[in-house]
Amino acid sequence: MRITPFLRQNAQSASAALRERVRRPALLNRLADAADLVPLFKDDDYIGWSGFTGVGYPKTVPTAIADHVEANNLQANPETKKKFNLFVGASVGPEVEDRWARLDMIARRYPHQVGKDIAKGINAGRIDFADKHLSMFPQDLTYGYYSLRKRHGDPRKPLDWAIVEATCITEDGKIVPGASVGATPEILQSAEKIIVEVNTLIPNLEGLHDINQSFVPPYRQPYLIKHVKDRIGEPAITIDPDRIVAIVESRYPDNTGPNAPENDESRAIAGHLIEFLLEEVSAGRLPKNLLPLQSGIGNVANSIIGGLADGPFEQVQVWTEVLQDTFIPFFDSGKLSFATATSIKFSPEGFEHFYANWANYKDRLLLRSQQVANSPEIIRRLGIIAMNTPLEVDIYAHANSTNALGSRMLNGLGGSADFLRNAKLSIMHTPSSRPTKTDPTGISCIVPFASHIDQTEHDLDVVVTEQGLADLRGLSPRERAPLIIEKCAHPDYKDSLREFHTNFMEHGTMKIKNWD
């Protein structure tokens, strides 16, 4: 673990901003340039990064490693080639992860990713990837399930390295994350050596987080959360400071980009959902302020949250994975009383507004680890209303969230199934069709049978498209199929879906006479 030769900086060279953020002075003696740390990383290392949905991930050290690999053309020679096993709570910025993929630096990746180049590497077989329920990934990491074939380093530690972004290090060496928590606590717990990038470009977000220590059976503890606001942990991540081998100052923003824009389809879906929620309140199945909401990411989720900001519900609460830009006007409207998540994925403009008005939001917002935010135990106890977007849903209410045409991996399962299997109301929303290069409705999102199944018919209560909403509660498969076709399918595909269903039910065959 000795890296003294690489630490060419010293405490006196630390910037004033860094000295303010690193409140344990001894750690400033481990200040380093990212480029000087590159020789420490060996082929086949197991590396964990902080980050979730492109927020709170390390930038300087991964970039320095990629710069070194590219500048020295290491990947052209099998003797010098370096490939790493990469573990992150979810996705990170494309300027680091996609660049690593382009340079063929990733051997394995778990459990969720977003990026064109890493998806190409996975589908071409250059990168071994397996997705996992996001609530389960951190625990499986601490169990050692991902390091069973690890060939060097401390066998007691699943990871050789943790590289994490922080906004502060406290007097007792605890790490204050940025705008995401994700699997960072478990990645730090699992790592033999730790490098901390302290980002002095963004504010110190101390007080925003509620962090729990992760235990393994038989010592696991219940999460004693009965209300969205409940705190059960600490405001920072506890680690052994002796495992920190280097501190690096970072001044790079998260590369989030703009949020997906709303359109007529997404607004129509949001309208159907809000009408449905009003009916549930009128029937007495939901309280007037609803139950805590979980919303995925994308333009449909943005439209739903935007619709709620303009809608009739007051004192709404949110228990979700990710907050997007539309949550800002939801807060500002006074209708959103409190939100808890594991990540804040605002656009650059959204973050600018958020940081400038930090005092207005800090007491109405809490970030937790993904193991807690996605905990089935808590989701079921709070009665979450879960809303997520699939690739396709079949007429029996099986959903495919991951694999186009059954085998082409897009991003991974994420946390949708954590919520959909355990929520009080489990809702899948999708456009009824998607365009191809030659046809604006060339792909139906309502299909006879899903080409890959992530959420089963047992997990979904409601399917909604811009065409309408199908309430599936209490229905048999025979009853669901015609309802989904009539309410949710695009008119271009209704006849084909009806014929498929009728042939199978009446004649015992999936074959249809013709496709015209």
Short mmCIF file of C-alpha atoms in Angstrom, two decimals:
data_model
loop_
_atom_site.label_atom_id
_atom_site.label_comp_id
_atom_site.label_asym_id
_atom_site.label_seq_id
_atom_site.Cartn_x
_atom_site.Cartn_y
_atom_site.Cartn_z
CA MET A 1 0.00 0.00 0.00
CA ARG A 2 3.02 2.30 0.20
CA ILE A 3 2.84 4.93 -2.53
CA THR A 4 5.18 7.58 -1.15
CA PRO A 5 7.21 7.86 -4.39
CA PHE A 6 4.08 8.98 -6.23
CA LEU A 7 3.06 11.70 -3.80
CA ARG A 8 4.94 14.63 -5.28
CA GLN A 9 2.67 17.25 -3.75
CA ASN A 10 2.50 18.15 -0.09
CA ALA A 11 0.07 19.78 2.31
CA GLN A 12 1.49 23.24 1.63
CA SER A 13 0.67 22.93 -2.08
CA ALA A 14 -3.02 22.30 -1.37
CA SER A 15 -5.37 25.03 -2.56
CA ALA A 16 -7.26 27.09 -0.02
CA ALA A 17 -10.50 25.44 -1.16
CA LEU A 18 -9.07 21.96 -0.65
CA ARG A 19 -7.69 22.80 2.79
CA GLU A 20 -11.17 23.99 3.75
CA ARG A 21 -12.78 20.80 2.51
CA VAL A 22 -10.28 18.29 3.95
CA ARG A 23 -10.74 18.85 7.67
CA ARG A 24 -8.45 16.01 8.72
CA PRO A 25 -5.05 17.72 8.19
CA ALA A 26 -3.03 14.48 8.11
CA LEU A 27 -4.78 13.48 4.90
CA LEU A 28 -3.38 16.53 3.10
CA ASN A 29 0.01 14.82 3.37
CA ARG A 30 -1.38 12.26 0.90
CA LEU A 31 -2.17 14.87 -1.73
CA ALA A 32 -1.24 13.66 -5.21
CA ASP A 33 -1.48 14.50 -8.89
CA ALA A 34 -3.76 12.08 -10.71
CA ALA A 35 -1.09 11.36 -13.34
CA ASP A 36 1.35 10.25 -10.66
CA LEU A 37 -1.08 7.57 -9.45
CA VAL A 38 -1.45 5.85 -12.83
CA PRO A 39 1.44 3.34 -12.34
CA LEU A 40 -0.37 1.94 -9.29
CA PHE A 41 -3.09 0.36 -11.42
CA LYS A 42 -2.39 -3.12 -12.77
CA ASP A 43 -4.03 -5.21 -15.45
CA ASP A 44 -7.09 -7.10 -14.15
CA ASP A 45 -7.51 -4.86 -11.10
CA TYR A 46 -10.95 -4.80 -9.53
CA ILE A 47 -11.96 -1.14 -9.30
CA GLY A 48 -15.04 0.47 -7.78
CA TRP A 49 -16.16 4.00 -8.60
CA SER A 50 -18.66 6.22 -6.88
CA GLY A 51 -21.48 7.60 -9.01
CA PHE A 52 -25.09 7.03 -9.96
CA THR A 53 -26.90 8.14 -13.15
CA GLY A 54 -23.95 10.22 -14.30
CA VAL A 55 -23.55 12.15 -11.05
CA GLY A 56 -20.93 12.04 -8.28
CA TYR A 57 -18.39 9.92 -10.17
CA PRO A 58 -14.58 10.32 -10.15
CA LYS A 59 -13.20 12.22 -13.12
CA THR A 60 -9.54 13.11 -12.69
CA VAL A 61 -7.99 9.71 -11.92
CA PRO A 62 -9.99 7.67 -14.50
CA THR A 63 -9.15 10.34 -17.09
CA ALA A 64 -5.45 10.23 -16.19
CA ILE A 65 -5.41 6.42 -16.56
CA ALA A 66 -7.10 6.67 -19.97
CA ASP A 67 -4.70 9.43 -21.05
CA HIS A 68 -1.73 7.22 -20.14
CA VAL A 69 -3.13 4.18 -21.94
CA GLU A 70 -3.89 6.19 -25.09
CA ALA A 71 -0.70 8.25 -25.17
CA ASN A 72 1.49 5.15 -24.85
CA ASN A 73 -0.62 2.96 -27.16
CA LEU A 74 -0.68 0.28 -24.46
CA GLN A 75 -3.66 -1.60 -25.88
CA ALA A 76 -1.84 -2.43 -29.13
CA ASN A 77 0.55 -4.80 -27.35
CA PRO A 78 -0.76 -7.84 -25.41
CA GLU A 79 2.21 -7.44 -23.04
CA THR A 80 1.21 -3.91 -22.04
CA LYS A 81 -2.56 -4.01 -22.50
CA LYS A 82 -4.62 -3.11 -19.43
CA LYS A 83 -8.20 -4.15 -18.84
CA PHE A 84 -10.02 -3.54 -15.57
CA ASN A 85 -13.05 -4.98 -13.81
CA LEU A 86 -15.32 -2.02 -13.11
CA PHE A 87 -18.04 -1.79 -10.47
CA VAL A 88 -20.30 1.26 -10.08
CA GLY A 89 -23.72 1.63 -8.45
CA ALA A 90 -25.20 2.64 -11.81
CA SER A 91 -24.04 4.73 -14.76
CA VAL A 92 -21.37 7.44 -14.82
CA GLY A 93 -20.32 10.18 -17.24
CA PRO A 94 -19.52 9.15 -20.82
CA GLU A 95 -16.25 11.10 -20.84
CA VAL A 96 -14.78 8.50 -18.49
CA GLU A 97 -16.73 5.24 -18.90
CA ASP A 98 -17.38 5.43 -22.64
CA ARG A 99 -13.79 6.48 -23.19
CA TRP A 100 -12.56 3.46 -21.24
CA ALA A 101 -14.82 1.30 -23.41
CA ARG A 102 -13.50 2.84 -26.64
CA LEU A 103 -9.95 2.12 -25.49
CA ASP A 104 -10.94 -1.48 -24.64
CA MET A 105 -9.98 -0.93 -20.99
CA ILE A 106 -13.02 -2.67 -19.44
CA ALA A 107 -12.99 -6.43 -18.98
CA ARG A 108 -16.10 -6.68 -16.81
CA ARG A 109 -18.78 -4.18 -15.81
CA TYR A 110 -21.58 -4.44 -13.24
CA PRO A 111 -24.53 -3.78 -12.76
CA HIS A 112 -25.86 -0.91 -14.95
CA GLN A 113 -24.40 1.37 -17.62
CA VAL A 114 -25.38 4.05 -20.09
CA GLY A 115 -23.29 4.87 -23.14
CA LYS A 116 -23.02 4.00 -26.82
CA ASP A 117 -19.47 2.71 -26.70
CA ILE A 118 -19.85 0.56 -23.62
CA ALA A 119 -23.08 -0.91 -25.05
CA LYS A 120 -21.20 -1.71 -28.28
CA GLY A 121 -18.47 -3.43 -26.28
CA ILE A 122 -21.00 -5.49 -24.33
CA ASN A 123 -22.98 -6.57 -27.39
CA ALA A 124 -19.81 -7.36 -29.34
CA GLY A 125 -18.59 -9.59 -26.50
CA ARG A 126 -15.53 -7.49 -25.61
CA ILE A 127 -16.98 -6.55 -22.21
CA ASP A 128 -18.53 -9.11 -19.88
CA PHE A 129 -21.60 -7.50 -18.37
CA ALA A 130 -24.39 -8.69 -16.12
CA ASP A 131 -27.14 -6.48 -14.80
CA LYS A 132 -28.61 -6.86 -11.33
CA HIS A 133 -31.40 -5.40 -9.22
CA LEU A 134 -29.82 -2.21 -7.87
CA SER A 135 -30.92 -2.99 -4.32
CA MET A 136 -29.00 -6.27 -4.49
CA PHE A 137 -25.77 -5.21 -6.20
CA PRO A 138 -24.16 -3.54 -3.14
CA GLN A 139 -24.93 -6.47 -0.85
CA ASP A 140 -23.65 -9.01 -3.39
CA LEU A 141 -20.45 -6.96 -3.70
CA THR A 142 -19.87 -7.15 0.07
CA TYR A 143 -20.68 -10.87 -0.02
CA GLY A 144 -17.74 -11.33 -2.42
CA TYR A 145 -19.88 -12.72 -5.23
CA TYR A 146 -18.20 -10.57 -7.90
CA SER A 147 -14.64 -11.36 -6.81
CA LEU A 148 -14.77 -15.17 -6.73
CA ARG A 149 -12.29 -15.23 -9.64
CA LYS A 150 -10.10 -12.35 -8.47
CA ARG A 151 -6.49 -13.36 -8.99
CA HIS A 152 -4.43 -10.85 -7.00
CA GLY A 153 -4.65 -8.44 -4.10
CA ASP A 154 -6.06 -8.94 -0.62
CA PRO A 155 -8.40 -11.97 -0.82
CA ARG A 156 -10.44 -10.53 2.05
CA LYS A 157 -11.37 -7.48 0.00
CA PRO A 158 -13.58 -7.82 -3.10
CA LEU A 159 -12.02 -4.71 -4.71
CA ASP A 160 -8.41 -3.65 -5.17
CA TRP A 161 -9.37 0.01 -5.46
CA ALA A 162 -12.15 2.44 -4.68
CA ILE A 163 -11.98 5.78 -6.49
CA VAL A 164 -14.68 8.05 -5.13
CA GLU A 165 -15.71 11.67 -5.41
CA ALA A 166 -16.34 13.65 -2.22
CA THR A 167 -17.32 17.20 -1.42
CA CYS A 168 -15.72 17.08 2.03
CA ILE A 169 -13.70 14.90 4.40
CA THR A 170 -14.58 15.45 8.04
CA GLU A 171 -12.27 15.73 11.06
CA ASP A 172 -12.63 12.02 11.78
CA GLY A 173 -12.00 11.01 8.18
CA LYS A 174 -15.60 10.44 7.10
CA ILE A 175 -16.42 11.05 3.46
CA VAL A 176 -19.22 13.43 2.44
CA PRO A 177 -20.46 12.48 -1.05
CA GLY A 178 -21.75 14.85 -3.71
CA ALA A 179 -25.10 14.72 -5.46
CA SER A 180 -25.30 10.92 -5.42
CA VAL A 181 -24.68 8.10 -2.96
CA GLY A 182 -25.45 4.94 -4.94
CA ALA A 183 -23.24 2.03 -3.88
CA THR A 184 -20.39 4.26 -2.62
CA PRO A 185 -20.61 3.06 1.03
CA GLU A 186 -20.30 -0.58 0.03
CA ILE A 187 -17.60 0.14 -2.57
CA LEU A 188 -15.53 1.87 0.09
CA GLN A 189 -16.20 -0.96 2.53
CA SER A 190 -15.07 -3.53 -0.05
CA ALA A 191 -11.86 -1.85 -1.23
CA GLU A 192 -8.30 -2.60 -0.17
CA LYS A 193 -7.10 0.90 -1.16
CA ILE A 194 -8.99 4.16 -1.53
CA ILE A 195 -8.39 7.28 -3.61
CA VAL A 196 -10.62 10.26 -2.84
CA GLU A 197 -11.22 12.99 -5.40
CA VAL A 198 -12.37 16.05 -3.47
CA ASN A 199 -14.39 18.18 -5.87
CA THR A 200 -13.99 21.83 -4.90
CA LEU A 201 -15.93 23.11 -7.93
CA ILE A 202 -19.27 22.15 -6.39
CA PRO A 203 -20.54 23.09 -2.92
CA ASN A 204 -19.93 21.06 0.20
CA LEU A 205 -23.17 19.08 0.45
CA GLU A 206 -22.68 18.09 4.08
CA GLY A 207 -26.04 17.36 5.72
CA LEU A 208 -27.75 16.14 2.54
CA HIS A 209 -27.04 12.45 3.14
CA ASP A 210 -28.25 9.64 5.40
CA ILE A 211 -25.69 6.83 5.30
CA ASN A 212 -26.01 3.35 6.78
CA GLN A 213 -23.29 0.84 7.45
CA SER A 214 -23.77 -2.40 5.51
CA PHE A 215 -23.72 -5.65 7.46
CA VAL A 216 -23.69 -9.24 6.19
CA PRO A 217 -25.98 -11.98 7.52
CA PRO A 218 -26.56 -12.97 10.24
CA TYR A 219 -25.80 -9.45 11.45
CA ARG A 220 -27.96 -7.43 9.08
CA GLN A 221 -30.25 -4.87 10.69
CA PRO A 222 -33.77 -3.75 9.73
CA TYR A 223 -34.19 -0.33 8.16
CA LEU A 224 -36.37 1.41 10.73
CA ILE A 225 -37.94 3.86 8.34
CA LYS A 226 -41.68 4.55 8.64
CA HIS A 227 -41.79 7.97 6.96
CA VAL A 228 -39.99 9.45 3.96
CA LYS A 229 -38.21 12.00 6.19
CA ASP A 230 -36.84 9.49 8.72
CA ARG A 231 -33.08 9.52 9.26
CA ILE A 232 -31.52 6.29 10.48
CA GLY A 233 -27.83 6.76 9.61
CA GLU A 234 -25.04 9.31 9.62
CA PRO A 235 -24.44 12.36 7.39
CA ALA A 236 -21.18 10.91 5.99
CA ILE A 237 -19.57 7.57 5.10
CA THR A 238 -17.45 6.06 7.85
CA ILE A 239 -14.20 4.45 6.68
CA ASP A 240 -10.77 3.61 8.06
CA PRO A 241 -8.71 6.70 7.03
CA ASP A 242 -5.57 4.54 6.90
CA ARG A 243 -6.92 2.92 3.73
CA ILE A 244 -6.90 6.30 1.96
CA VAL A 245 -3.68 6.22 -0.05
CA ALA A 246 -4.17 9.48 -1.95
CA ILE A 247 -6.22 12.67 -2.07
CA VAL A 248 -6.72 14.38 -5.43
CA GLU A 249 -8.36 17.74 -5.97
CA SER A 250 -10.97 17.77 -8.72
CA ARG A 251 -12.69 20.72 -10.35
CA TYR A 252 -14.75 18.99 -13.04
CA PRO A 253 -18.56 19.20 -13.16
CA ASP A 254 -20.79 16.19 -13.65
CA ASN A 255 -21.44 15.67 -17.36
CA THR A 256 -25.21 15.35 -17.13
CA GLY A 257 -26.44 17.19 -20.23
CA PRO A 258 -30.07 18.21 -20.73
CA ASN A 259 -32.96 16.11 -19.47
CA ALA A 260 -35.09 14.30 -22.03
CA PRO A 261 -37.65 16.79 -23.39
CA GLU A 262 -41.37 16.26 -23.01
CA ASN A 263 -43.55 15.70 -26.07
CA ASP A 264 -47.23 15.21 -26.87
CA GLU A 265 -47.02 11.46 -26.17
CA SER A 266 -45.40 11.87 -22.78
CA ARG A 267 -47.89 14.57 -21.78
CA ALA A 268 -50.80 12.33 -22.83
CA ILE A 269 -49.41 9.47 -20.71
CA ALA A 270 -49.05 11.83 -17.76
CA GLY A 271 -52.65 12.97 -18.24
CA HIS A 272 -53.97 9.40 -18.13
CA LEU A 273 -51.95 8.69 -14.99
CA ILE A 274 -53.03 11.79 -13.11
CA GLU A 275 -56.67 11.05 -13.97
CA PHE A 276 -56.19 7.51 -12.66
CA LEU A 277 -54.66 8.77 -9.40
CA LEU A 278 -57.59 11.16 -8.93
CA GLU A 279 -59.99 8.23 -9.34
CA GLU A 280 -58.04 6.23 -6.75
CA VAL A 281 -58.33 9.12 -4.28
CA SER A 282 -62.07 9.45 -4.98
CA ALA A 283 -62.51 5.70 -4.39
CA GLY A 284 -60.69 5.93 -1.06
CA ARG A 285 -57.80 3.69 -2.11
CA LEU A 286 -55.30 6.54 -1.86
CA PRO A 287 -55.11 9.51 0.54
CA LYS A 288 -55.57 13.04 -0.81
CA ASN A 289 -51.81 13.63 -0.88
CA LEU A 290 -51.29 10.20 -2.51
CA LEU A 291 -48.57 7.87 -1.20
CA PRO A 292 -44.84 8.37 -1.78
CA LEU A 293 -44.01 8.40 -5.50
CA GLN A 294 -41.21 6.68 -7.34
CA SER A 295 -40.50 7.91 -10.84
CA GLY A 296 -37.97 6.61 -13.34
CA ILE A 297 -36.00 8.79 -15.73
CA GLY A 298 -36.84 10.02 -19.21
CA ASN A 299 -39.37 12.30 -20.86
CA VAL A 300 -42.44 10.42 -19.62
CA ALA A 301 -41.24 10.69 -16.03
CA ASN A 302 -40.57 14.39 -16.60
CA SER A 303 -44.10 14.91 -17.90
CA ILE A 304 -45.63 13.07 -14.94
CA ILE A 305 -43.72 15.13 -12.38
CA GLY A 306 -44.45 18.31 -14.34
CA GLY A 307 -48.14 17.38 -14.40
CA LEU A 308 -48.14 16.82 -10.65
CA ALA A 309 -46.56 20.24 -10.11
CA ASP A 310 -49.57 21.74 -11.91
CA GLY A 311 -52.03 19.19 -10.52
CA PRO A 312 -54.48 19.03 -7.63
CA PHE A 313 -52.42 17.07 -5.11
CA GLU A 314 -50.87 18.86 -2.10
CA GLN A 315 -48.10 17.85 0.31
CA VAL A 316 -46.87 15.09 -1.99
CA GLN A 317 -43.85 13.04 -0.92
CA VAL A 318 -41.33 11.21 -3.10
CA TRP A 319 -39.28 8.08 -2.41
CA THR A 320 -37.30 7.36 -5.58
CA GLU A 321 -33.90 6.66 -7.11
CA VAL A 322 -33.28 9.81 -9.14
CA LEU A 323 -34.52 13.40 -9.12
CA GLN A 324 -34.62 15.24 -12.48
CA ASP A 325 -35.12 18.89 -13.40
CA THR A 326 -38.92 18.78 -13.19
CA PHE A 327 -38.64 18.20 -9.46
CA ILE A 328 -37.36 21.79 -9.06
CA PRO A 329 -40.67 23.44 -10.10
CA PHE A 330 -42.46 20.69 -8.14
CA PHE A 331 -40.58 21.84 -5.02
CA ASP A 332 -41.07 25.51 -5.92
CA SER A 333 -44.83 25.03 -6.35
CA GLY A 334 -45.09 24.09 -2.68
CA LYS A 335 -46.84 20.82 -3.59
CA LEU A 336 -43.81 18.59 -3.03
CA SER A 337 -43.12 18.56 0.70
CA PHE A 338 -40.17 16.13 0.84
CA ALA A 339 -38.14 13.88 -1.46
CA THR A 340 -35.61 11.16 -0.81
CA ALA A 341 -33.46 9.57 -3.53
CA THR A 342 -30.00 8.16 -4.13
CA SER A 343 -29.06 10.64 -6.87
CA ILE A 344 -29.87 14.12 -8.17
CA LYS A 345 -29.53 14.14 -11.95
CA PHE A 346 -30.16 17.75 -12.90
CA SER A 347 -29.09 19.38 -16.13
CA PRO A 348 -26.19 21.87 -15.84
CA GLU A 349 -28.76 24.67 -15.63
CA GLY A 350 -30.73 22.72 -13.04
CA PHE A 351 -27.65 22.20 -10.87
CA GLU A 352 -26.77 25.90 -11.15
CA HIS A 353 -30.22 26.81 -9.85
CA PHE A 354 -30.10 24.11 -7.17
CA TYR A 355 -26.72 25.15 -5.79
CA ALA A 356 -27.62 28.86 -5.94
CA ASN A 357 -30.78 28.15 -3.92
CA TRP A 358 -29.35 25.44 -1.69
CA ALA A 359 -30.89 26.96 1.46
CA ASN A 360 -34.38 26.59 -0.04
CA TYR A 361 -34.03 22.87 -0.74
CA LYS A 362 -31.65 21.38 1.83
CA ASP A 363 -34.33 20.72 4.49
CA ARG A 364 -36.72 19.07 2.02
CA LEU A 365 -34.35 16.59 0.46
CA LEU A 366 -32.32 13.55 1.53
CA LEU A 367 -29.95 11.24 -0.32
CA ARG A 368 -29.50 7.62 0.79
CA SER A 369 -27.55 4.64 -0.49
CA GLN A 370 -29.16 2.61 -3.27
CA GLN A 371 -29.42 -0.37 -0.95
CA VAL A 372 -31.78 1.71 1.20
CA ALA A 373 -33.47 3.78 -1.51
CA ASN A 374 -34.36 0.58 -3.40
CA SER A 375 -35.02 -1.60 -0.37
CA PRO A 376 -38.05 -3.88 -0.94
CA GLU A 377 -38.69 -3.78 2.80
CA ILE A 378 -39.15 0.01 2.80
CA ILE A 379 -40.94 0.19 -0.54
CA ARG A 380 -43.59 -2.22 0.68
CA ARG A 381 -43.93 -0.56 4.10
CA LEU A 382 -44.39 2.94 2.70
CA GLY A 383 -46.81 1.82 -0.02
CA ILE A 384 -44.86 3.40 -2.86
CA ILE A 385 -46.55 4.28 -6.15
CA ALA A 386 -43.94 3.04 -8.66
CA MET A 387 -43.82 4.33 -12.26
CA ASN A 388 -41.24 3.08 -14.78
CA THR A 389 -40.67 2.85 -18.54
CA PRO A 390 -40.02 -0.48 -20.34
CA LEU A 391 -38.91 -1.23 -23.88
CA GLU A 392 -42.03 -3.27 -24.47
CA VAL A 393 -44.99 -4.81 -22.66
CA ASP A 394 -46.86 -7.84 -23.92
CA ILE A 395 -50.60 -8.40 -23.88
CA TYR A 396 -50.31 -10.49 -20.70
CA ALA A 397 -48.40 -7.71 -18.85
CA HIS A 398 -44.87 -9.10 -18.96
CA ALA A 399 -42.35 -6.28 -19.44
CA ASN A 400 -38.93 -6.09 -21.07
CA SER A 401 -36.75 -3.31 -19.68
CA THR A 402 -33.32 -4.31 -20.91
CA ASN A 403 -32.86 -6.26 -24.15
CA ALA A 404 -33.95 -5.00 -27.55
CA LEU A 405 -35.13 -7.91 -29.73
CA GLY A 406 -34.48 -10.18 -26.77
CA SER A 407 -30.68 -10.08 -26.80
CA ARG A 408 -29.24 -6.61 -27.51
CA MET A 409 -28.42 -5.14 -24.11
CA LEU A 410 -29.17 -1.46 -23.68
CA ASN A 411 -28.47 -0.29 -20.12
CA GLY A 412 -29.49 -2.96 -17.64
CA LEU A 413 -32.38 -3.71 -15.32
CA GLY A 414 -31.66 -0.87 -12.92
CA GLY A 415 -34.03 -0.50 -9.99
CA SER A 416 -37.36 -0.85 -11.76
CA ALA A 417 -38.05 -4.37 -10.50
CA ASP A 418 -37.07 -3.42 -6.93
CA PHE A 419 -39.98 -1.00 -6.98
CA LEU A 420 -42.48 -2.74 -9.26
CA ARG A 421 -42.51 -6.01 -7.35
CA ASN A 422 -42.96 -4.34 -3.97
CA ALA A 423 -44.97 -1.15 -4.57
CA LYS A 424 -48.60 -0.65 -3.62
CA LEU A 425 -49.24 0.46 -7.20
CA SER A 426 -46.91 -0.84 -9.92
CA ILE A 427 -47.24 1.14 -13.15
CA MET A 428 -45.45 0.73 -16.48
CA HIS A 429 -45.72 3.64 -18.93
CA THR A 430 -44.50 3.64 -22.51
CA PRO A 431 -45.35 5.11 -25.89
CA SER A 432 -47.55 2.66 -27.77
CA SER A 433 -45.05 2.67 -30.66
CA ARG A 434 -41.59 3.89 -31.57
CA PRO A 435 -40.28 5.14 -34.89
CA THR A 436 -37.88 3.40 -37.24
CA LYS A 437 -35.84 5.12 -39.95
CA THR A 438 -38.67 4.64 -42.44
CA ASP A 439 -41.86 4.49 -40.36
CA PRO A 440 -42.98 6.80 -37.52
CA THR A 441 -44.85 3.91 -35.86
CA GLY A 442 -42.57 1.14 -37.09
CA ILE A 443 -42.17 -0.66 -33.76
CA SER A 444 -45.06 -1.57 -31.49
CA CYS A 445 -44.30 -1.35 -27.77
CA ILE A 446 -47.32 -3.54 -27.06
CA VAL A 447 -46.38 -6.99 -28.35
CA PRO A 448 -47.89 -10.52 -28.38
CA PHE A 449 -45.18 -11.82 -26.07
CA ALA A 450 -42.15 -9.97 -24.73
CA SER A 451 -38.88 -11.00 -26.37
CA HIS A 452 -37.19 -10.84 -22.95
CA ILE A 453 -38.92 -10.68 -19.56
CA ASP A 454 -37.66 -8.58 -16.66
CA GLN A 455 -40.96 -7.91 -14.89
CA THR A 456 -43.50 -10.71 -14.91
CA GLU A 457 -47.29 -10.50 -15.12
CA HIS A 458 -47.28 -10.87 -11.33
CA ASP A 459 -45.44 -7.56 -10.87
CA LEU A 460 -47.59 -5.06 -12.81
CA ASP A 461 -50.89 -3.42 -11.85
CA VAL A 462 -51.27 -0.79 -14.55
CA VAL A 463 -50.04 -0.34 -18.13
CA VAL A 464 -50.43 3.08 -19.74
CA THR A 465 -49.56 4.54 -23.13
CA GLU A 466 -50.63 7.74 -24.85
CA GLN A 467 -53.60 5.71 -26.16
CA GLY A 468 -55.02 4.97 -22.72
CA LEU A 469 -54.64 3.15 -19.40
CA ALA A 470 -55.29 -0.51 -18.58
CA ASP A 471 -56.02 -1.25 -14.93
CA LEU A 472 -55.03 -4.91 -14.56
CA ARG A 473 -55.67 -5.39 -10.87
CA GLY A 474 -57.64 -8.53 -10.10
CA LEU A 475 -57.76 -9.68 -13.72
CA SER A 476 -56.82 -13.07 -15.11
CA PRO A 477 -54.47 -13.35 -18.11
CA ARG A 478 -57.49 -14.02 -20.36
CA GLU A 479 -59.00 -10.74 -19.19
CA ARG A 480 -55.79 -8.71 -19.35
CA ALA A 481 -54.94 -9.37 -22.98
CA PRO A 482 -58.00 -7.79 -24.65
CA LEU A 483 -57.92 -4.87 -22.20
CA ILE A 484 -54.26 -4.05 -22.93
CA ILE A 485 -54.88 -4.30 -26.67
CA GLU A 486 -57.94 -2.03 -26.57
CA LYS A 487 -56.58 0.54 -24.11
CA CYS A 488 -52.85 0.68 -24.85
CA ALA A 489 -51.94 -0.57 -28.33
CA HIS A 490 -51.42 1.84 -31.23
CA PRO A 491 -54.25 1.71 -33.78
CA ASP A 492 -51.79 0.52 -36.43
CA TYR A 493 -51.27 -2.71 -34.45
CA LYS A 494 -54.60 -3.40 -32.76
CA ASP A 495 -55.97 -5.67 -35.49
CA SER A 496 -52.79 -7.76 -35.64
CA LEU A 497 -52.74 -8.13 -31.85
CA ARG A 498 -56.44 -9.02 -31.75
CA GLU A 499 -55.94 -11.64 -34.46
CA PHE A 500 -52.97 -13.15 -32.64
CA HIS A 501 -54.93 -13.35 -29.40
CA THR A 502 -58.14 -14.64 -31.01
CA ASN A 503 -56.36 -17.33 -33.04
CA PHE A 504 -54.56 -18.60 -30.00
CA MET A 505 -57.63 -18.61 -27.79
CA GLU A 506 -60.06 -20.04 -30.35
CA HIS A 507 -57.88 -22.18 -32.59
CA GLY A 508 -54.89 -23.07 -30.41
CA THR A 509 -52.31 -21.56 -32.75
CA MET A 510 -50.25 -18.40 -32.89
CA LYS A 511 -50.24 -18.47 -36.70
CA ILE A 512 -52.23 -15.80 -38.51
CA LYS A 513 -53.47 -15.98 -42.07
CA ASN A 514 -51.54 -12.98 -43.31
CA TRP A 515 -49.78 -9.82 -42.13
CA ASP A 516 -51.79 -7.42 -44.29
#
